[in-house]
Each structure stands twice: as structure tokens, then as C-alpha cells.
Short mmCIF file of C-alpha atoms in Angstrom, two decimals:
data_model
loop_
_atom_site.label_atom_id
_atom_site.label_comp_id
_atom_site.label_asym_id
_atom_site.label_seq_id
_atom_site.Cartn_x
_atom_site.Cartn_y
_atom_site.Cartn_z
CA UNK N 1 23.13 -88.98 -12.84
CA UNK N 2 19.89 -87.78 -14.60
CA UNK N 3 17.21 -85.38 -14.26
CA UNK N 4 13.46 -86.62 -13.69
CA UNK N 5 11.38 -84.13 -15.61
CA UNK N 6 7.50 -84.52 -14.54
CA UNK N 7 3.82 -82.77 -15.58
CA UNK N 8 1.52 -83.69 -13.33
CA UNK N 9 -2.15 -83.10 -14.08
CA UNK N 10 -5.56 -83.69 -12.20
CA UNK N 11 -5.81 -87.21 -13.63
CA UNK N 12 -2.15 -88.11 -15.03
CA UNK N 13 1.75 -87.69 -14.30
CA UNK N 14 3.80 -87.25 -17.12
CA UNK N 15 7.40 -88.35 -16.34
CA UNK N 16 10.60 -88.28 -18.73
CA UNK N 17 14.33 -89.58 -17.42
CA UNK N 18 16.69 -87.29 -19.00
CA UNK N 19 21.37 -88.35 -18.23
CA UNK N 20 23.40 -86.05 -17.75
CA UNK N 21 26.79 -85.81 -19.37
CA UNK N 22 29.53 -83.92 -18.63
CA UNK N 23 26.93 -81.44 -17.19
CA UNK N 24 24.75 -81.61 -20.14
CA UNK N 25 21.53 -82.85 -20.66
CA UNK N 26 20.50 -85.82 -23.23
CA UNK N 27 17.69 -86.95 -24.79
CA UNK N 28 15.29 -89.17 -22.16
CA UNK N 29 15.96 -92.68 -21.54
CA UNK N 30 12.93 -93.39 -20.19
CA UNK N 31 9.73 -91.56 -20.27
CA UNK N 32 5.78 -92.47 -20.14
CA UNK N 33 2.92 -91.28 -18.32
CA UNK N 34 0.73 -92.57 -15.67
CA UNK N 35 -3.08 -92.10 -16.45
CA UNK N 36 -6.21 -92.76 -14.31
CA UNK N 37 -5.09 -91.07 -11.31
CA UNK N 38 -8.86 -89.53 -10.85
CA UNK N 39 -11.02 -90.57 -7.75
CA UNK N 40 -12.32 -94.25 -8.69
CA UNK N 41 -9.83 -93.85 -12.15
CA UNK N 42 -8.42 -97.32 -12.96
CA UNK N 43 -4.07 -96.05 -12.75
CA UNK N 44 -2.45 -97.37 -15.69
CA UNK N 45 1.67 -96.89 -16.09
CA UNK N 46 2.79 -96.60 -20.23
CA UNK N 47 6.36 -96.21 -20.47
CA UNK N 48 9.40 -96.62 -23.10
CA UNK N 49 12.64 -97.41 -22.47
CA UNK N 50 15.43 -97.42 -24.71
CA UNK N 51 13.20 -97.77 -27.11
CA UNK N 52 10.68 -100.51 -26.28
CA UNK N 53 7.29 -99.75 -25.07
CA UNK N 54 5.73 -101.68 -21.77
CA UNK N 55 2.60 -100.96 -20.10
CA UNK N 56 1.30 -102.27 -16.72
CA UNK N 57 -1.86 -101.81 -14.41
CA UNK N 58 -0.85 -100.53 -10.89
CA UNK N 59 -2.49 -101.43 -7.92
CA UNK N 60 -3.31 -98.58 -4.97
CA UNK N 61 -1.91 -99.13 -1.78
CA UNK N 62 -4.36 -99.18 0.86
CA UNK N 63 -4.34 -95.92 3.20
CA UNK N 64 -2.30 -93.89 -0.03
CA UNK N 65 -3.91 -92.00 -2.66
CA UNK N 66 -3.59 -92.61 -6.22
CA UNK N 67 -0.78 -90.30 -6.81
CA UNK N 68 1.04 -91.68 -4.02
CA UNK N 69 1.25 -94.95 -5.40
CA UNK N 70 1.75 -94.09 -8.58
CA UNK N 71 4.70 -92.28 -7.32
CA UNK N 72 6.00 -95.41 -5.39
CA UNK N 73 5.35 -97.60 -8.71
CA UNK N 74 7.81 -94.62 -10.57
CA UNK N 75 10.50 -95.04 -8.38
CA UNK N 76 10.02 -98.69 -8.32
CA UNK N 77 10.11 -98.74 -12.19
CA UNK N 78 13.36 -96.52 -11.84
CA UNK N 79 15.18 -98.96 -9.40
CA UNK N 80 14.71 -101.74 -11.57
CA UNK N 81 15.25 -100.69 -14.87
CA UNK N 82 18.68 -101.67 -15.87
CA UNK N 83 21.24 -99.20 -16.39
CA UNK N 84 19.42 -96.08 -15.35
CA UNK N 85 20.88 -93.52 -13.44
CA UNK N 86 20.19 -91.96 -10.62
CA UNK N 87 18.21 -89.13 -10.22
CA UNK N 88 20.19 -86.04 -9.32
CA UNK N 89 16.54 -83.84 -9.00
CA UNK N 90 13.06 -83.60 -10.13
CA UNK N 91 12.13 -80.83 -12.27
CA UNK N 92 8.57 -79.36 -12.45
CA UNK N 93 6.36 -78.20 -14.81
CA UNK N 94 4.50 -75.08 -13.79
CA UNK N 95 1.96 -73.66 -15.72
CA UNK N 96 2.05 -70.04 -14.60
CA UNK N 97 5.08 -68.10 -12.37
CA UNK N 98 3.32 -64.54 -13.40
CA UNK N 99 5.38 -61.77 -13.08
CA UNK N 100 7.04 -63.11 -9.92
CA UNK N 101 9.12 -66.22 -11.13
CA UNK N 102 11.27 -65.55 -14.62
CA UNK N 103 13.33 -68.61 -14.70
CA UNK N 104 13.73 -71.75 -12.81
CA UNK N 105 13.42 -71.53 -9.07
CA UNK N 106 14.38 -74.19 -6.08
CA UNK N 107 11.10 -75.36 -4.37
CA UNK N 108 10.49 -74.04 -0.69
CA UNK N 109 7.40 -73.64 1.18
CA UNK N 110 7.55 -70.17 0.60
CA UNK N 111 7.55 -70.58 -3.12
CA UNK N 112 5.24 -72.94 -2.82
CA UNK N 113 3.29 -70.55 -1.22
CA UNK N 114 3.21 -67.47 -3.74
CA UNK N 115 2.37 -70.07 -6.68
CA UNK N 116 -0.70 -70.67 -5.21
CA UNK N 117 -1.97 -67.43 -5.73
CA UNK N 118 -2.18 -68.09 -9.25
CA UNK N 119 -4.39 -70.80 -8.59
CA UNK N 120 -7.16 -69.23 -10.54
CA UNK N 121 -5.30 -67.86 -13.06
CA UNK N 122 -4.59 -71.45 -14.68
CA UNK N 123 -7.31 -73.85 -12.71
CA UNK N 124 -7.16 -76.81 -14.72
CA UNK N 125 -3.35 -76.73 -14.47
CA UNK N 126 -1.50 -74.83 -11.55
CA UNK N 127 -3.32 -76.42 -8.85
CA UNK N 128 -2.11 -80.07 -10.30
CA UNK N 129 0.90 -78.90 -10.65
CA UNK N 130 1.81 -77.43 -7.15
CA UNK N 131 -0.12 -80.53 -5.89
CA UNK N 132 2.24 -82.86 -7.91
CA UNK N 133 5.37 -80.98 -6.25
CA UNK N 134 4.21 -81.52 -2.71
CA UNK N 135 3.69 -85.47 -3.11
CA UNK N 136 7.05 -85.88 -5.12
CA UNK N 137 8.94 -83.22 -1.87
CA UNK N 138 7.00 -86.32 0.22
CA UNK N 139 7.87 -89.08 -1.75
CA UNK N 140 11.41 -87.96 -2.54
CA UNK N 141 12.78 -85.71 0.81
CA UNK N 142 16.42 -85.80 -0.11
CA UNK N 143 16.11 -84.83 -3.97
CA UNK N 144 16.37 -81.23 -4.97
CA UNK N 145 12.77 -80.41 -6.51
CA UNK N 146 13.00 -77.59 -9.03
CA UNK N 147 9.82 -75.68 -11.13
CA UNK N 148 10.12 -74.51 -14.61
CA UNK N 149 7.78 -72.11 -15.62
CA UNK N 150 5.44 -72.24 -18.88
CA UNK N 151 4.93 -68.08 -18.54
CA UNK N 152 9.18 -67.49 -18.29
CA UNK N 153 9.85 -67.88 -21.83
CA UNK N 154 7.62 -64.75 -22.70
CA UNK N 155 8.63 -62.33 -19.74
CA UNK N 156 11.24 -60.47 -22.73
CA UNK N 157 7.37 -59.76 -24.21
CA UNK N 158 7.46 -55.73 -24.61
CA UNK N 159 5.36 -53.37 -22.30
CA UNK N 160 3.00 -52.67 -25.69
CA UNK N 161 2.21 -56.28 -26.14
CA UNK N 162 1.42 -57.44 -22.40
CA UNK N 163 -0.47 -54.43 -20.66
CA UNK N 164 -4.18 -54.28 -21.04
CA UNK N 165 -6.48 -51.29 -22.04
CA UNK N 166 -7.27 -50.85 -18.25
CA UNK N 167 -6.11 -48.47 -15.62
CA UNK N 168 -2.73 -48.59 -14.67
CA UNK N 169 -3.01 -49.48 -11.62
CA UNK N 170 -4.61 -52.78 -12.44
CA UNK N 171 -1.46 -53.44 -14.22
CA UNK N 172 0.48 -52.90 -11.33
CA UNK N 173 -1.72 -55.32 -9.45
CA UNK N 174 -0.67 -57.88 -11.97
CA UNK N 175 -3.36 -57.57 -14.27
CA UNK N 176 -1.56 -58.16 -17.81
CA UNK N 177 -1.12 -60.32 -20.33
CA UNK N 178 1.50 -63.56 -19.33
CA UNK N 179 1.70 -66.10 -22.37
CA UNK N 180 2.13 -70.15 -21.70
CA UNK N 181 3.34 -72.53 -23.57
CA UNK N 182 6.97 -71.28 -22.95
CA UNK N 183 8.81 -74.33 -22.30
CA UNK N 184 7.57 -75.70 -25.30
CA UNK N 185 8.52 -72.65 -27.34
CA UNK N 186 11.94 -72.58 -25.93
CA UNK N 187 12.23 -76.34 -26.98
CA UNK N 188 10.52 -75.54 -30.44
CA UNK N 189 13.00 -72.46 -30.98
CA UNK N 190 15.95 -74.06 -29.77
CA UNK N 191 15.28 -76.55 -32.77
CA UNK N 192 14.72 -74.50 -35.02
CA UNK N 193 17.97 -72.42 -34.57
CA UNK N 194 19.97 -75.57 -34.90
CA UNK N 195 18.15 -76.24 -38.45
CA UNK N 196 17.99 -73.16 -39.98
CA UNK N 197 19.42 -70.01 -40.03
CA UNK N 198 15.69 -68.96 -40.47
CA UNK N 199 15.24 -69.55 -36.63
CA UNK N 200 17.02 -66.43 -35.54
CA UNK N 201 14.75 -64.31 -37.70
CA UNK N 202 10.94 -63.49 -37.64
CA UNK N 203 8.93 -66.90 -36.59
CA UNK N 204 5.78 -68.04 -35.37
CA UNK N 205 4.97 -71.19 -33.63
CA UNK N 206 2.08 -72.90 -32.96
CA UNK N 207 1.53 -75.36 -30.29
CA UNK N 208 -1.82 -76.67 -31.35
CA UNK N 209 -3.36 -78.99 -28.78
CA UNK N 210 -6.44 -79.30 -26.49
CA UNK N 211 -4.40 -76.20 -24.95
CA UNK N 212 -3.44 -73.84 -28.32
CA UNK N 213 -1.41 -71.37 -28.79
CA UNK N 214 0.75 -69.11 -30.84
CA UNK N 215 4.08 -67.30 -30.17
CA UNK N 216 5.48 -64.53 -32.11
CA UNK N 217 9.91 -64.74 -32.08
CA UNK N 218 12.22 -62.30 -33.02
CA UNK N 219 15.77 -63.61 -32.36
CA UNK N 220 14.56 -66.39 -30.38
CA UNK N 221 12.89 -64.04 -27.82
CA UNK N 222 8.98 -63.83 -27.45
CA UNK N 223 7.71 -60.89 -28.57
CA UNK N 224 3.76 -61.38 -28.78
CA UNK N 225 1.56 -64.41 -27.94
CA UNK N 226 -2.02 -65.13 -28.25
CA UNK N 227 -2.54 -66.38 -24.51
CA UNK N 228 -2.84 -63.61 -22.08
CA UNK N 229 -3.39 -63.56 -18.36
CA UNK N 230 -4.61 -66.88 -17.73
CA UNK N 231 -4.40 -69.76 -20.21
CA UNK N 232 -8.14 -68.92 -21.83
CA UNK N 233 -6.87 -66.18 -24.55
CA UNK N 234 -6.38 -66.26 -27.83
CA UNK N 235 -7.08 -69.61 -30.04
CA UNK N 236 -10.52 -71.98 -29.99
CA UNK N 237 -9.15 -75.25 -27.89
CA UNK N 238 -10.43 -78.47 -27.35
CA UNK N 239 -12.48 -77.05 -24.74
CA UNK N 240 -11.27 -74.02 -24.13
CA UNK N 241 -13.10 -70.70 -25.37
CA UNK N 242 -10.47 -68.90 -26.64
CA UNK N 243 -10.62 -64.71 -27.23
CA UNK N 244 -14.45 -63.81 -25.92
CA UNK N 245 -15.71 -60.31 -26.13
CA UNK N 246 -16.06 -59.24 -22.53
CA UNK N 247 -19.67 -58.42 -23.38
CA UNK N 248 -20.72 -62.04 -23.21
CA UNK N 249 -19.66 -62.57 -19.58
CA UNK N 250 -21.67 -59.08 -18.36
CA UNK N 251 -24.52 -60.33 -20.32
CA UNK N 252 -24.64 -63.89 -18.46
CA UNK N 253 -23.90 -62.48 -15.06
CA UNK N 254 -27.02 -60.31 -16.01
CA UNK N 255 -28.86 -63.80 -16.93
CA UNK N 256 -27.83 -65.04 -13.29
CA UNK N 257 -25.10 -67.30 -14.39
CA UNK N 258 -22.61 -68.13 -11.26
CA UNK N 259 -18.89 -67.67 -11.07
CA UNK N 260 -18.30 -71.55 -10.86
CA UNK N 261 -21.30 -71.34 -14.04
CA UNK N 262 -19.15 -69.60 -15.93
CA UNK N 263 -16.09 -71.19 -15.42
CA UNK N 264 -16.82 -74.61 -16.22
CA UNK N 265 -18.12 -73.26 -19.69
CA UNK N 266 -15.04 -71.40 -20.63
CA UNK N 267 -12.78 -73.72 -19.59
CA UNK N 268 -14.51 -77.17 -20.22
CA UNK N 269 -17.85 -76.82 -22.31
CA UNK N 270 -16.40 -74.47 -25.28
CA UNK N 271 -14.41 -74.71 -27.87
CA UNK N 272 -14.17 -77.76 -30.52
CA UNK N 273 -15.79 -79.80 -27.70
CA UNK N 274 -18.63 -76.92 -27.38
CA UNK N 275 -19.03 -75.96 -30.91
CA UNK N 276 -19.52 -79.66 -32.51
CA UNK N 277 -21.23 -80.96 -29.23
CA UNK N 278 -19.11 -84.34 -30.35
CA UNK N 279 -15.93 -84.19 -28.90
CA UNK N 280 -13.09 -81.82 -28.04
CA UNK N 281 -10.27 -84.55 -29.68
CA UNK N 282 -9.93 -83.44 -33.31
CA UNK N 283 -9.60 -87.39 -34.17
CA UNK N 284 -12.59 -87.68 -33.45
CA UNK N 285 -14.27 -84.86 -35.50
CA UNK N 286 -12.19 -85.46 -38.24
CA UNK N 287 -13.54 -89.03 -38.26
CA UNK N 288 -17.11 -87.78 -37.51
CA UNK N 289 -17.56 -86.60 -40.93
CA UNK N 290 -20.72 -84.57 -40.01
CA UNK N 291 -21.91 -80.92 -40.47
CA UNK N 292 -21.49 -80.18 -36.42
CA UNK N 293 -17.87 -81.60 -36.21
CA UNK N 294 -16.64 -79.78 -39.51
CA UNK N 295 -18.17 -76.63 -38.35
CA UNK N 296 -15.93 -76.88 -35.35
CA UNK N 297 -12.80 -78.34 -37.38
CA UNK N 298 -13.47 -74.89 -40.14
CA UNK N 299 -13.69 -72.71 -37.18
CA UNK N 300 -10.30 -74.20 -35.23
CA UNK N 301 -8.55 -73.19 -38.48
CA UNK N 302 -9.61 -69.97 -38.79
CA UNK N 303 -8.82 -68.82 -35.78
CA UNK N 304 -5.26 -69.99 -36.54
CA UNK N 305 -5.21 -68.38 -39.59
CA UNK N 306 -6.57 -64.90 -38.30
CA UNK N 307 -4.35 -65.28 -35.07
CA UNK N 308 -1.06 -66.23 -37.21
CA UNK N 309 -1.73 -62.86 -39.44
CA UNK N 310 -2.00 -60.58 -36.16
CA UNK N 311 1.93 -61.96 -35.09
CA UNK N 312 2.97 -61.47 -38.47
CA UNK N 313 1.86 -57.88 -38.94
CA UNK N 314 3.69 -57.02 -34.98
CA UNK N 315 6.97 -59.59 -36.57
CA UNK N 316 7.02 -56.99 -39.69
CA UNK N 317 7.07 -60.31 -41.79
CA UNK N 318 7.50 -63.77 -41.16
CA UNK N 319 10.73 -66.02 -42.16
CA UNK N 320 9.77 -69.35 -40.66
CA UNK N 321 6.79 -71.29 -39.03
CA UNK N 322 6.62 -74.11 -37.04
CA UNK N 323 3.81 -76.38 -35.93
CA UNK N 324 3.87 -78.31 -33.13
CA UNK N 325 1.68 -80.03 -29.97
CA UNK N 326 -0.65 -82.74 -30.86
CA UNK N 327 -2.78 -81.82 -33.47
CA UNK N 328 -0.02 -79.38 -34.96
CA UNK N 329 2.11 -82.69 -35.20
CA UNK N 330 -0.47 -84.64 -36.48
CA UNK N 331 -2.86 -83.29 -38.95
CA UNK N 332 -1.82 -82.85 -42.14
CA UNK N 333 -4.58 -81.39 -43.69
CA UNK N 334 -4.67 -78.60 -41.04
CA UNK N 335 -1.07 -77.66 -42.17
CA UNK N 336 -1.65 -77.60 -45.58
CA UNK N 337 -5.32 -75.43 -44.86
CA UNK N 338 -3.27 -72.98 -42.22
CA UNK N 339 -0.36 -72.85 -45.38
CA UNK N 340 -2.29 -72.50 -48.02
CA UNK N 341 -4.22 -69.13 -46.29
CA UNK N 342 -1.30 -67.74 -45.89
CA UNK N 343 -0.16 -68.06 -49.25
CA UNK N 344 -0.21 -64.24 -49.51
CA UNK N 345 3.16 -64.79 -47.39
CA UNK N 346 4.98 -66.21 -50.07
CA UNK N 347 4.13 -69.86 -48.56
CA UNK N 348 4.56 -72.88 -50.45
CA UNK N 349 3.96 -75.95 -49.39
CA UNK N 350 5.21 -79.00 -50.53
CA UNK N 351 2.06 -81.82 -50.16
CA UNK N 352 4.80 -85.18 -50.17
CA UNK N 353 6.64 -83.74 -47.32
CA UNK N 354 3.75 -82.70 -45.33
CA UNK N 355 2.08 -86.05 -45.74
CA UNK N 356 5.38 -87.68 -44.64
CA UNK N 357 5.87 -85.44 -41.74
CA UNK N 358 5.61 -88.45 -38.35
CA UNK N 359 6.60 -87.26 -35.69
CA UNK N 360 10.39 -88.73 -35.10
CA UNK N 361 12.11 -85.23 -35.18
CA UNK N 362 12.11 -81.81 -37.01
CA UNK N 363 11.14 -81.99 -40.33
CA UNK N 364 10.97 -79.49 -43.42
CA UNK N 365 7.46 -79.41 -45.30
CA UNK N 366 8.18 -76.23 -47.40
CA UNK N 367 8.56 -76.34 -50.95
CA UNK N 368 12.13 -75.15 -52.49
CA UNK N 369 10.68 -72.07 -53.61
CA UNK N 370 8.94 -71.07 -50.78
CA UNK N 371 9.53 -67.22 -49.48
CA UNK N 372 8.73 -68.90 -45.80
CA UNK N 373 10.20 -72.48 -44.22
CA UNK N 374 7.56 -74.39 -43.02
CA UNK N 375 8.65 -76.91 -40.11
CA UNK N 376 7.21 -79.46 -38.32
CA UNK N 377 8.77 -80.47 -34.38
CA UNK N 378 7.23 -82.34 -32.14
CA UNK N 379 7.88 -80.41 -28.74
CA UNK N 380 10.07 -82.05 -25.96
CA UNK N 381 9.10 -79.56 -22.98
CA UNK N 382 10.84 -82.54 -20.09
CA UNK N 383 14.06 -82.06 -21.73
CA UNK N 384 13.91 -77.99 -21.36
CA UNK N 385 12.35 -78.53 -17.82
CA UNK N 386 15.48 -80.76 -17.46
CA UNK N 387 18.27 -78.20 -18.53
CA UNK N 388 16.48 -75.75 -16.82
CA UNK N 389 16.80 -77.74 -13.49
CA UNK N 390 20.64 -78.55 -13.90
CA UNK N 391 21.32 -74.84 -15.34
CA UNK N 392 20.05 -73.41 -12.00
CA UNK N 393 21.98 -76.93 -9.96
CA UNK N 394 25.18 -75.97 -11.65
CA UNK N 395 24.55 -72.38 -10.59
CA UNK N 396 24.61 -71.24 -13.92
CA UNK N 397 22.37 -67.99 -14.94
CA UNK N 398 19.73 -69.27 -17.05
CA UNK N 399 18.91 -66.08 -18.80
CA UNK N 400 22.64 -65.84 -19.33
CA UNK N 401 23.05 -69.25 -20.75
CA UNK N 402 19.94 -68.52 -23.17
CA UNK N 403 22.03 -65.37 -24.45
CA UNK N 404 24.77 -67.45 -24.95
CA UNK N 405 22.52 -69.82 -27.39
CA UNK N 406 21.21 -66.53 -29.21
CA UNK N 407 23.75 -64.28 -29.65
CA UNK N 408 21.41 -61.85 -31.27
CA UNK N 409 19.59 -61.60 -27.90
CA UNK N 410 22.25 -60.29 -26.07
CA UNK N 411 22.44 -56.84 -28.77
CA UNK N 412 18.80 -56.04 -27.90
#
């Protein structure tokens, strides 16, 4: 038996097919992602399997949409694969729970229901997202469908760090800061603590992306995070604003700017894509070579390097960081800038290791005489989605089992 673990988005569907054995979950088997699912987008299926890499055009059925084919060319490419195993459920990724959903929950129409009211919390992800669950509850009636929430890993955040300078009763109307990223954080930590003793102290990771963020972690529980109540906070993005003084939206509702006006430019027209007017991928820029794109690429690292000092001072020091997400995977030279700034930390890199760092697993790029381990892991958030979904099958208590991992957590 296995667990599907899925993301889907308004133009893709991310899919990983993680076994289970004796009850616990392994590494994916298969896992690719289906892109082009926009109106008029050309769907295209990539996909590895045991190790080999395949990719195929898939055709749309007439009278089905997009995602419904693509969903009937997933379990078609499931049925035929040799060796797979069944799929015991599907497990969800769901950007934001708020304060309702802590842990994993079984899908109903009634859950489907209160999600929805986050909708504009999180537009570029939640609505995908519950949309994604309804064609897969369509697609597969008799399989258990499960959501795993990016804003449960950071519900141990304390009072101080989530509430807003605003009346109380705003608060209590959910107004407050909620933090994403958390399944990857709960991979990212759960890697860490099997590497280094280091991971049960003071850490900050970065999941540096087109979506960015920062989590602080004190005994593998969040304790601050630079995303607040919807998935705009904190760090620049690919085209994402980031932290913007309030000021600037009273000032362009003054100039007659819309609600839909503003929207599309915090949430698609700013950040690295917005500052260099080139692109939001930092490939690109870094390829561009030109005074616009560095601009961008200077100010995407300071606002990691500012951000990563804020965590630090609430920590009361820092033992470990770890990069992660795309670009934190990826770009060397924004590991070594990030490092190097915070060389007041006791930070050393070492420049061979860094270089070397690819991607296959967690890897090590501090120095031997560095005060603070320096760590590079790609992020795996199917696999937590996974042993989320089979944690709450097995009717096992999630936050339980997580105290189990991190002993530490269960003295607070």
C-alpha cells in the first residue's frame, strides 16, 4: 500500500507515491508533476520512477477539463507502472487551516466548507488547493482524501509572536499572524534532528523560493516566522511584496487604486519580478547580468539577512541554519552572501562544500570551526503530507507522535 501525496496549483499538480511499510512511510517511488493545466495550457506529465525520468504530452478528453484528465492520465500512469502499490489515500496539501485546523484532518464537505473561507487569505494557493481535493474526491470516490496543513506546523507559535498591534477583538475574529511553509519546516527539522544534535537547539530555516520564508525553532517547535496572516509577510519573493508599511496601501486607495488593483500588485507584480522588471526566476537575473536584475538579486538578500537577525535576537542565539526551497537549494553565492553577513554569529563557511552542495540530500557547508552549522536540505513536503495522512489513518495523535520525535517538546 502507499500514500499519494499531491499539490495542486492553478496551472500544475504535483504528485509523489510514497510505500508504506510496516505502517511507516518511505521515500517516493514515483513522483513528477503535471504542468500546463491553464485554460488553452498545452498538459505535459514529467515523472521519475525508480529512478529514471520519462516525460509524455497528454491529450484532453473531450467534455473533461484539464485537471480531469490529467487526473485520469495519473491513475493510468499508476496502473501501469510495474510494481507500484496501491494507493491506500491521497493526502493534500493545504496552504492555510488558520486557527481552525492544527493537524491533519479527513476531507468532508463540511471541511471543505470552512477552508474556503480562507480563500482570500492565500489566493494564489488555497483556492487550487481545495479545487484539487474536489476533482481527486471525484476522480477517486472510494479513497480516503486527507489535507495537511502548511499553517499547522507553527500553531505552538507563542501569543507574543502571532497577535497583531490591533484591538483585541480583531484577534479574536482571527486576525493574527499564521506562518506557512510548515510542512516543509517539519520535513527540514525532522532532518536536521537526525544529523545533528544542533537540530534540537536554536535554528532558523529558510525556504527560499518564488514563495520565501523564514522559521525560527526552538526544540523543533516554531516559535517565530516571517509570514503572517496570509502568505504576503515577511521576505521579497519572486513576485510577492513581502513586509509593506501599511501606509502604502491607504495612500493608493487614496490614488483610486481597486481592491482587485491592489491585489494583483502585491501578489504578482512585486517583488524580484517587480523590482528588476526582468523576471521573478532568480536564474534568470542572475544570468541577466544587468543593473535592474542585480538591484533586485542585492535587495532579495538583504531582506534575508535583516529577517534572519530579527529570529535570532527572539531564538537568544542561533546554533544551526538551514537553507532550503529552490533558490535556497540552488544558489551558492546567495549562501555564502546570507553567511558571510552573519559572520558576527560566529559563521564560517566553508566555500568547497558550499559549491558542492546538489541537491541529493542534507549536506554540511560549515567550516570545522564554525560557532554555527550551516546545512543545506532540499525539502520533501509529499513525504510529511504522507505520514501525516497515515498518522491520522492509523489513528495515531499526530501532535503526540511529533512529541515522541522531540522529546524536548514534550517538557515545554
Amino acid at each position: 500500500m502507499a500514500i499519494l501525496a499531491v499539490n495542486a496549483g492553478s496551472s500544475s499538480l504535483k504528485f509523489s507515491l510514497h510505500p508504506l511499510q510496516d505502517g511507516q512511510v518511505q521515500p517516493y517511488v514515483l513522483s513528477g508533476c503535471i504542468q500546463g493545466l491553464e485554460p488553452r495550457g498545452t498538459p505535459v506529465m514529467d515523472w521519475v520512477y525508480l529512478g529514471k525520468k520519462h516525460s509524455e504530452p497528454l491529450a484532453v478528453s473531450a467534455g473533461s477539463s484539464s485537471f480531469e484528465s490529467a487526473l485520469q492520465s495519473l491513475r493510468a500512469l499508476v496502473h501501469r507502472l510495474e510494481a507500484a502499490p496501491d494507493i491506500q489515500a491521497v493526502s493534500h496539501r493545504v496552504v492555510h487551516g488558520g486557527g481552525v485546523f492544527t493537524g491533519p484532518v479527513l476531507v468532508t464537505d463540511e471541511v471543505l466548507a470552512r477552508l474556503a473561507r480562507f480563500n482570500s487569505l492565500a489566493p494564489l494557493h488555497q483556492p487550487h488547493n481545495l479545487e484539487g481535493i474536489r476533482q481527486f474526491r471525484a476522480a477517486f470516490p472510494q479513497l480516503p482524501q486527507v489535507a495537511c496543513f502548511d499553517t499547522a506546523f507553527h500553531a505552538s507559535m507563542p501569543e507574543v509572536d502571532f497577535a497583531f498591534a490591533l484591538p483585541q477583538a480583531l484577534q479574536e475574529q482571527g486576525v493574527r499572524r499564521y506562518g506557512f511553509h510548515g510542512l516543509s519546516y517539519q520535513y527540514i527539522m525532522s532532518v536536521l534532528q537526525t544529523h545533528t544534535i544542533r537540530g534540537r537547539g536554536r535554528v532558523v530555516m529558510a525556504h527560499l523560493g518564488n514563495g520565501a520564508s523564514l522559521c525560527a525553532a526552538l526544540a523543533g517547535s516554531s516559535v517565530a516566522t516571517t509570514m503572517g496572516f496570509s502568505a504576503l509577510d515577511g521576505l521579497m519573493m519572486g513576485t510577492r511584496s513581502g513586509s509593506l508599511d501599511a501606509g502604502v496601501l491607504l495612500y493608493l486607495m487614496e490614488q483610486g487604486w481597486t481592491h482587485a488593483q491592489i491585489e494583483k500588485l502585491l501578489y504578482k507584480q512585486s517583488g524580484l519580478l517587480g523590482v528588476s522588471g526582468i523576471s521573478a526566476d532568480m536564474r534568470k537575473l542572475r544570468a541577466d547580468g544587468s543593473a535592474p536584475a542585480q538591484r533586485a538579486i542585492d535587495q532579495f538578500t538583504h531582506r534575508v539577512i535583516r529577517e534572519t537577525g530579527a529570529l535570532v535576537a527572539c531564538l537568544g542565539g542561533l546554533d544551526a541554519i538551514a537553507f532550503s526551497g529552490g533558490i535556497g537549494e540552488n544558489d551558492a553565492v546567495l549562501r555564502a552572501q546570507v553567511c558571510e553577513r552573519l559572520g558576527w554569529l560566529g559563521i564560517r563557511m566553508d566555500e568547497q562544500r558550499n559549491q558542492a552542495a546538489n541537491g541529493q540530500g542534507a549536506y554540511a557547508i560549515h567550516a570545522p570551526d564554525s560557532a554555527v552549522e550551516v546545512w543545506v536540505v532540499p525539502t520533501d513536503e509529499g513525504r510529511i503530507a504522507a505520514k501525516e495522512a497515515a498518522a491520522l489513518l492509523a489513528g495515531q495523535p499526530v501532535a503526540a507522535q511529533r512529541q515522541a520525535q522531540h522529546p524536548a517538546l514534550a517538557q515545554d
